Coordinates of C-alpha atoms in Angstrom, one line a residue:
M1 CA -32.1 40.2 -105.1
W2 CA -33.6 41.7 -108.2
K3 CA -34.9 44.8 -106.5
V4 CA -32.6 47.7 -106.9
K5 CA -32.5 49.6 -103.6
P6 CA -31.8 53.3 -103.9
P7 CA -29.4 55.0 -101.5
L8 CA -30.7 55.5 -98.0
V9 CA -29.7 59.1 -97.6
F10 CA -30.7 62.0 -99.8
P11 CA -29.5 65.0 -97.9
M12 CA -29.9 67.6 -100.6
E13 CA -33.5 66.7 -101.5
T14 CA -34.6 65.9 -98.0
R15 CA -33.2 69.0 -96.4
Y16 CA -33.5 71.6 -99.0
R17 CA -36.2 70.8 -101.5
P18 CA -39.0 72.3 -99.4
I19 CA -37.3 75.7 -99.3
L20 CA -35.9 75.9 -102.8
E21 CA -38.7 78.0 -104.1
S22 CA -37.7 80.8 -101.7
L23 CA -33.9 80.3 -102.2
V24 CA -32.3 82.9 -104.4
P25 CA -28.5 82.5 -104.6
P26 CA -26.3 85.3 -105.8
N27 CA -26.5 86.2 -109.4
P28 CA -23.9 84.0 -111.1
M29 CA -23.6 86.4 -114.0
S30 CA -22.4 89.3 -111.7
Q31 CA -18.8 88.0 -111.8
F32 CA -18.7 88.5 -115.6
R33 CA -18.9 91.8 -117.5
L34 CA -22.0 90.6 -119.5
K35 CA -24.9 92.8 -120.2
R36 CA -28.0 91.0 -119.0
G37 CA -31.3 92.7 -118.5
S38 CA -34.0 92.0 -115.9
P39 CA -35.9 88.8 -115.9
E40 CA -38.9 90.6 -117.5
E41 CA -36.6 91.9 -120.3
E42 CA -34.9 88.5 -120.8
F43 CA -38.1 86.4 -120.9
P44 CA -38.2 84.5 -124.2
D45 CA -41.0 84.7 -126.8
L46 CA -43.0 81.5 -126.4
C47 CA -46.0 82.4 -128.5
R48 CA -45.3 79.7 -131.2
N49 CA -43.5 77.3 -129.0
S50 CA -45.1 73.9 -129.0
T51 CA -42.7 72.1 -126.7
W52 CA -43.6 71.2 -123.1
M53 CA -41.2 73.9 -122.0
G54 CA -43.1 76.5 -124.1
R55 CA -46.5 75.5 -122.8
I56 CA -45.5 75.4 -119.1
L57 CA -43.0 78.2 -118.6
T58 CA -44.6 81.5 -117.4
R59 CA -43.0 84.9 -116.8
D60 CA -43.3 84.5 -113.1
M61 CA -41.7 81.0 -113.2
Y62 CA -38.9 82.4 -115.3
C63 CA -38.3 85.2 -112.8
R64 CA -38.1 82.7 -110.0
Q65 CA -35.4 80.7 -111.8
F66 CA -33.5 83.6 -113.3
D67 CA -30.8 84.2 -110.6
R68 CA -30.2 80.5 -109.8
C69 CA -27.1 78.7 -110.7
T70 CA -25.9 75.1 -110.0
H71 CA -22.4 74.5 -108.5
S72 CA -21.1 73.7 -112.0
G73 CA -22.5 76.9 -113.5
V74 CA -25.8 75.8 -115.1
V75 CA -28.2 78.7 -115.3
F76 CA -31.9 78.5 -116.3
D77 CA -31.3 79.8 -119.9
D78 CA -29.1 76.7 -120.4
V79 CA -31.9 74.5 -119.3
I80 CA -34.5 75.9 -121.8
R81 CA -32.1 76.3 -124.8
P82 CA -33.3 73.2 -126.7
G83 CA -36.9 74.5 -126.8
L84 CA -35.8 77.9 -128.0
E85 CA -33.6 76.4 -130.7
E86 CA -36.5 74.1 -132.0
P87 CA -39.8 75.7 -130.9
G88 CA -41.8 73.6 -133.2
A89 CA -40.5 70.2 -132.1
V90 CA -42.7 67.7 -130.3
S91 CA -40.4 67.3 -127.3
V92 CA -39.9 68.4 -123.7
G93 CA -37.9 71.4 -125.0
C94 CA -35.4 71.4 -122.1
V95 CA -32.4 69.7 -120.7
A96 CA -30.6 69.4 -117.4
G97 CA -26.9 70.5 -117.4
D98 CA -26.1 68.4 -114.3
A99 CA -27.9 66.4 -111.7
Q100 CA -28.3 69.4 -109.4
S101 CA -30.4 71.1 -112.1
Y102 CA -33.3 68.8 -111.2
I103 CA -33.1 70.1 -107.6
L104 CA -32.4 73.8 -108.1
F105 CA -35.0 74.2 -110.9
C106 CA -37.5 71.7 -109.5
D107 CA -40.3 74.3 -109.8
F108 CA -40.0 74.0 -113.6
F109 CA -38.7 70.4 -114.1
D110 CA -41.3 68.8 -111.9
R111 CA -44.1 70.4 -114.0
V112 CA -42.5 69.3 -117.3
I113 CA -42.0 65.8 -116.0
E114 CA -45.6 65.4 -114.8
A115 CA -47.0 66.8 -118.1
H116 CA -44.8 64.6 -120.4
H117 CA -45.1 61.4 -118.4
E118 CA -48.7 62.0 -117.2
H119 CA -47.7 60.9 -113.7
K120 CA -47.6 62.9 -110.5
I121 CA -44.4 63.3 -108.6
S122 CA -44.8 62.2 -105.0
S123 CA -42.7 61.7 -101.9
Q124 CA -42.8 58.0 -102.6
T125 CA -39.4 56.7 -103.9
P126 CA -39.7 55.0 -107.4
E127 CA -38.9 51.3 -107.5
S128 CA -36.6 49.7 -110.0
D129 CA -37.3 46.0 -110.9
F130 CA -35.0 44.1 -113.2
N131 CA -36.5 40.6 -112.6
Y132 CA -37.1 39.6 -116.3
N133 CA -38.9 36.5 -115.1
N134 CA -41.8 38.6 -114.1
L135 CA -42.6 39.4 -117.7
K136 CA -45.9 37.7 -118.7
T137 CA -44.8 37.0 -122.2
L138 CA -43.5 33.4 -121.9
C139 CA -45.4 30.7 -123.8
V140 CA -45.2 26.9 -123.4
Q141 CA -42.4 26.6 -126.1
G142 CA -40.1 28.9 -124.1
G143 CA -40.1 31.9 -126.4
D144 CA -42.3 34.9 -126.3
D145 CA -45.7 35.1 -127.8
L146 CA -45.6 38.1 -130.2
D147 CA -46.9 37.1 -133.6
R148 CA -43.8 36.9 -135.7
S149 CA -45.7 37.5 -138.9
Y150 CA -46.3 41.0 -137.7
A151 CA -43.6 41.7 -135.1
V152 CA -40.3 41.8 -137.0
R153 CA -37.7 43.1 -134.6
C154 CA -37.5 44.5 -131.1
E155 CA -35.1 46.7 -129.2
V156 CA -34.7 47.6 -125.6
S157 CA -32.5 50.5 -124.6
V158 CA -31.7 52.3 -121.4
V159 CA -29.7 55.5 -120.5
R160 CA -27.8 56.3 -117.4
G161 CA -26.0 59.3 -116.0
V162 CA -22.8 59.0 -114.0
D163 CA -22.5 60.8 -110.6
D164 CA -20.0 63.7 -110.1
F165 CA -20.1 64.6 -113.8
C166 CA -22.1 67.2 -115.7
F167 CA -24.4 66.0 -118.5
P168 CA -23.2 66.2 -122.1
T169 CA -24.7 69.6 -122.8
H170 CA -22.6 71.1 -120.1
C171 CA -19.6 68.9 -119.4
S172 CA -16.0 69.9 -120.2
R173 CA -13.6 68.0 -122.5
G174 CA -11.8 66.8 -119.4
E175 CA -15.0 65.4 -117.9
R176 CA -15.9 63.7 -121.1
R177 CA -12.5 62.1 -121.4
Q178 CA -12.7 60.9 -117.7
L179 CA -16.1 59.4 -118.5
L180 CA -14.6 57.6 -121.5
T181 CA -11.9 56.1 -119.3
L182 CA -14.5 54.9 -116.8
A183 CA -16.6 53.3 -119.6
R184 CA -13.5 51.6 -121.1
R185 CA -12.6 50.1 -117.7
A186 CA -16.2 49.0 -117.0
L187 CA -16.7 47.4 -120.4
Q188 CA -13.4 45.7 -120.2
R189 CA -14.6 44.1 -117.0
L190 CA -17.8 43.0 -118.8
E191 CA -15.7 41.4 -121.5
E192 CA -13.5 39.5 -119.1
E193 CA -16.5 38.1 -117.1
E194 CA -18.9 36.9 -119.7
L195 CA -19.6 39.0 -122.8
P196 CA -16.8 39.4 -125.3
G197 CA -16.9 42.5 -127.5
R198 CA -14.9 45.4 -129.0
F199 CA -14.4 49.0 -127.9
L200 CA -14.3 51.5 -130.8
S201 CA -13.5 55.2 -130.7
L202 CA -15.7 57.2 -133.0
E203 CA -12.6 59.2 -134.0
K204 CA -11.1 56.1 -135.6
L205 CA -14.2 54.7 -137.4
D206 CA -14.1 54.7 -141.2
R207 CA -17.2 55.4 -143.4
D208 CA -18.1 51.8 -143.8
Q209 CA -18.1 51.3 -140.0
Q210 CA -20.2 54.4 -139.5
T211 CA -22.7 53.1 -142.0
E212 CA -22.8 49.7 -140.4
L213 CA -23.6 51.4 -137.0
N214 CA -26.1 53.7 -138.6
L215 CA -24.1 56.6 -137.1
I216 CA -25.6 59.9 -138.0
P217 CA -23.5 63.1 -137.7
P218 CA -24.7 65.6 -135.1
S219 CA -27.6 67.8 -136.1
S220 CA -27.2 71.6 -136.1
S221 CA -29.5 71.7 -133.1
Q222 CA -27.3 69.3 -131.1
Q223 CA -24.3 71.5 -131.9
R224 CA -26.1 74.6 -130.8
I225 CA -27.2 73.2 -127.4
G226 CA -23.8 71.8 -126.7
V227 CA -24.3 68.0 -127.0
A228 CA -22.0 67.8 -129.9
R229 CA -19.2 70.0 -128.7
D230 CA -15.7 68.8 -129.8
W231 CA -17.3 66.1 -131.9
P232 CA -16.2 63.2 -132.0
D233 CA -13.6 63.7 -129.2
A234 CA -14.1 61.1 -126.4
R235 CA -17.1 59.5 -128.0
A236 CA -17.1 55.7 -128.4
V237 CA -19.2 52.6 -128.9
W238 CA -18.8 49.1 -127.5
I239 CA -20.3 46.2 -129.5
S240 CA -20.6 42.6 -128.3
N241 CA -19.2 40.0 -130.7
D242 CA -22.7 38.8 -131.6
G243 CA -24.0 42.3 -132.1
S244 CA -26.9 41.9 -129.7
L245 CA -25.7 44.5 -127.3
V246 CA -24.3 48.0 -128.1
V247 CA -23.2 50.6 -125.5
W248 CA -22.8 54.2 -126.7
V249 CA -20.5 56.4 -124.6
N250 CA -20.8 60.3 -124.4
M251 CA -23.4 60.7 -127.0
E252 CA -26.7 62.4 -125.8
D253 CA -26.1 60.7 -122.4
H254 CA -23.2 59.4 -120.5
L255 CA -24.2 55.8 -121.3
R256 CA -26.8 54.2 -123.5
L257 CA -27.2 50.4 -123.7
V258 CA -29.1 49.0 -126.7
S259 CA -30.2 45.3 -126.8
T260 CA -31.7 44.1 -130.1
Q261 CA -33.4 40.9 -131.3
D262 CA -34.0 40.3 -135.0
D263 CA -36.6 37.7 -134.1
A264 CA -38.6 40.1 -131.9
N265 CA -38.0 38.0 -128.8
M266 CA -38.7 40.6 -126.2
V267 CA -37.8 38.4 -123.3
E268 CA -34.3 37.9 -124.5
A269 CA -33.8 41.6 -125.4
F270 CA -35.0 42.7 -121.9
K271 CA -33.1 40.0 -120.1
R272 CA -29.8 41.1 -121.8
I273 CA -30.4 44.7 -120.7
C274 CA -31.2 43.6 -117.1
I275 CA -28.1 41.4 -116.6
N276 CA -25.6 43.7 -118.2
L277 CA -26.9 47.0 -116.8
Q278 CA -26.7 45.6 -113.3
K279 CA -23.2 44.5 -113.9
L280 CA -22.2 47.9 -115.1
D281 CA -24.0 49.5 -112.2
A282 CA -21.8 47.4 -109.8
Y283 CA -18.6 48.3 -111.6
Y284 CA -19.4 52.0 -111.5
R285 CA -20.2 51.8 -107.8
E286 CA -16.7 50.2 -107.3
F287 CA -15.2 53.2 -109.2
K288 CA -17.0 55.5 -106.7
H289 CA -19.1 57.0 -109.5
P290 CA -22.5 55.3 -109.3
F291 CA -25.4 56.0 -111.7
I292 CA -27.4 59.0 -110.7
W293 CA -30.6 58.4 -108.6
K294 CA -32.9 61.0 -107.2
Q295 CA -35.3 60.3 -104.4
Q296 CA -38.5 61.4 -106.1
L297 CA -37.6 60.8 -109.7
G298 CA -35.6 57.6 -109.8
W299 CA -32.8 57.4 -112.4
V300 CA -32.1 60.7 -114.0
T301 CA -30.1 61.7 -117.1
S302 CA -29.9 64.9 -119.2
S303 CA -33.4 64.8 -120.6
P304 CA -36.6 65.0 -118.4
A305 CA -38.2 62.6 -121.0
D306 CA -36.0 59.8 -119.7
V307 CA -36.3 60.2 -115.9
G308 CA -37.6 57.3 -113.8
T309 CA -36.3 54.2 -115.6
G310 CA -34.5 55.6 -118.7
L311 CA -36.0 52.7 -120.5
R312 CA -37.2 52.6 -124.2
V313 CA -38.9 49.5 -125.5
S314 CA -39.7 49.3 -129.2
V315 CA -41.0 46.8 -131.7
H316 CA -41.0 47.0 -135.5
L317 CA -44.5 46.0 -136.7
K318 CA -45.9 45.2 -140.1
L319 CA -49.1 47.1 -140.4
Q320 CA -51.3 47.9 -143.4
Q321 CA -54.8 48.8 -142.1
L322 CA -54.4 50.2 -138.6
P323 CA -52.2 53.2 -139.5
R324 CA -55.1 54.5 -141.6
H325 CA -57.8 54.0 -138.9
K326 CA -59.5 57.2 -137.6
R327 CA -59.1 56.2 -134.0
L328 CA -55.4 55.3 -134.1
Q329 CA -54.2 58.4 -132.2
D330 CA -56.8 57.9 -129.5
I331 CA -55.8 54.2 -129.2
L332 CA -52.1 55.0 -128.9
K333 CA -52.8 57.7 -126.2
R334 CA -54.7 55.2 -124.2
L335 CA -51.9 52.6 -124.5
R336 CA -49.3 55.3 -123.6
M337 CA -47.4 54.4 -126.8
R338 CA -46.3 56.1 -130.0
L339 CA -46.2 54.8 -133.6
D340 CA -43.6 56.2 -136.0
K341 CA -43.0 55.6 -139.7
T342 CA -39.8 53.9 -140.9
E343 CA -38.1 53.8 -144.3
S344 CA -40.5 50.9 -145.3
S345 CA -44.0 52.0 -146.0
A346 CA -45.5 48.9 -144.3
L347 CA -43.2 48.9 -141.3
Y348 CA -43.8 51.0 -138.2
L349 CA -41.9 51.5 -135.0
V350 CA -44.0 51.2 -131.8
S351 CA -42.6 52.3 -128.5
N352 CA -43.4 53.7 -125.1
T353 CA -44.0 57.4 -124.6
A354 CA -43.2 57.5 -120.8
T355 CA -40.4 56.2 -118.7
F356 CA -41.6 57.5 -115.3
G357 CA -44.3 56.0 -113.0
L358 CA -43.7 52.3 -113.8
S359 CA -40.9 49.9 -113.0
E360 CA -38.7 48.4 -115.8
V361 CA -40.7 45.2 -115.8
E362 CA -44.1 47.0 -115.8
L363 CA -43.0 49.3 -118.6
T364 CA -41.8 46.4 -120.8
Q365 CA -45.0 44.6 -120.1
L366 CA -47.0 47.7 -121.1
V367 CA -45.4 47.7 -124.5
V368 CA -45.7 43.9 -125.0
D369 CA -49.4 44.0 -124.1
G370 CA -49.9 47.1 -126.3
V371 CA -48.2 45.4 -129.3
K372 CA -50.4 42.3 -128.9
L373 CA -53.5 44.5 -129.0
L374 CA -52.4 46.4 -132.1
I375 CA -51.7 43.1 -133.9
A376 CA -55.2 41.9 -132.9
M377 CA -56.7 45.1 -134.3
E378 CA -54.7 44.8 -137.5
K379 CA -56.0 41.2 -138.0
R380 CA -59.6 42.3 -137.5
L381 CA -59.2 45.2 -140.0
E382 CA -57.8 42.8 -142.5
V383 CA -61.1 40.9 -142.7
D384 CA -63.2 44.2 -142.5
R385 CA -64.2 43.7 -138.9
D386 CA -64.8 46.4 -136.3
I387 CA -62.2 47.1 -133.6
D388 CA -64.2 49.3 -131.2
E389 CA -64.7 46.6 -128.7
L390 CA -60.9 46.1 -128.5
V391 CA -60.2 49.8 -127.7
P392 CA -58.8 49.9 -124.2
T393 CA -60.0 52.2 -121.4
Q394 CA -57.7 55.1 -120.6
K395 CA -54.6 53.9 -118.7

């Protein structure tokens, strides 16, 4: 019952994906009186672009995508806009305007996804697994076994796109408002069944509420690529009464669920996500707008960095010695994790780098095991012991 079965029929991918590379639909710009040069003339300067888009996109690839357009009007220059706006960012540097973008521009997106997630796309359908009982973190006392003297707090978040709607970079005001209505209906159902909470429109939040939610105004980059258009119109947040679950609506994705545990109990944080995400999934199916699933990619949203599971698992760790170790970056790469600084000099945020290639349970287990290993290394360094024998093999 815990296995999420994807739809049985994938007509667009199954029938048309093999011939997409030779498919050149009519130039969508021809209906407008816009001066656009040839693909060779329009090819962007990527010499100093460090994003995955900048490293992967070639002139020939750009020419192949140039005259393609999705049914909702997304052209390839819309896809690569984020990487052109911030060429020095460590990111994928691209975004899908709608679900069809992943099909029509698969020549490009598949390469970016494989490079970022370090996992090959195959004909095998990715599997979702929300059985939190499969997590190997339980100890005899019933909690999880992360050392609380080092693990301070944990967070599990997941993003979802809603079928029949463009993603935030390309959707219209009307679409965004329809998405808000759907979210309000679904979250009201969630409240009635089990989890009481409150639904807040971002337009009505005062400064104190914004500060409490750590709500940051949209960046100039988000405004330029279209994510923050009409801000804060039709944006909202739902918060459970105990504050353990937050659902963001129409931010960088259609939906983003965030489950937190101030005691770093990963089992409880993941369990909360699993239960409530599956309930929302059922509600949206009833509304005839299921979450978007693609045969070879799994769950998809606006960013290629989130395809597969859309799951981010993070833990706040107290570390003093390990961040200064010469082999830290090599260790993190082997663990498929990243370590970011926080406002506190001794507190670091550890999270997964990939969301594709593993199920939800496997991905959470990857982070739990990685955090345990980092804590073990930190303990050794505290007593001036070597950690070379703890360094894992490449995953």
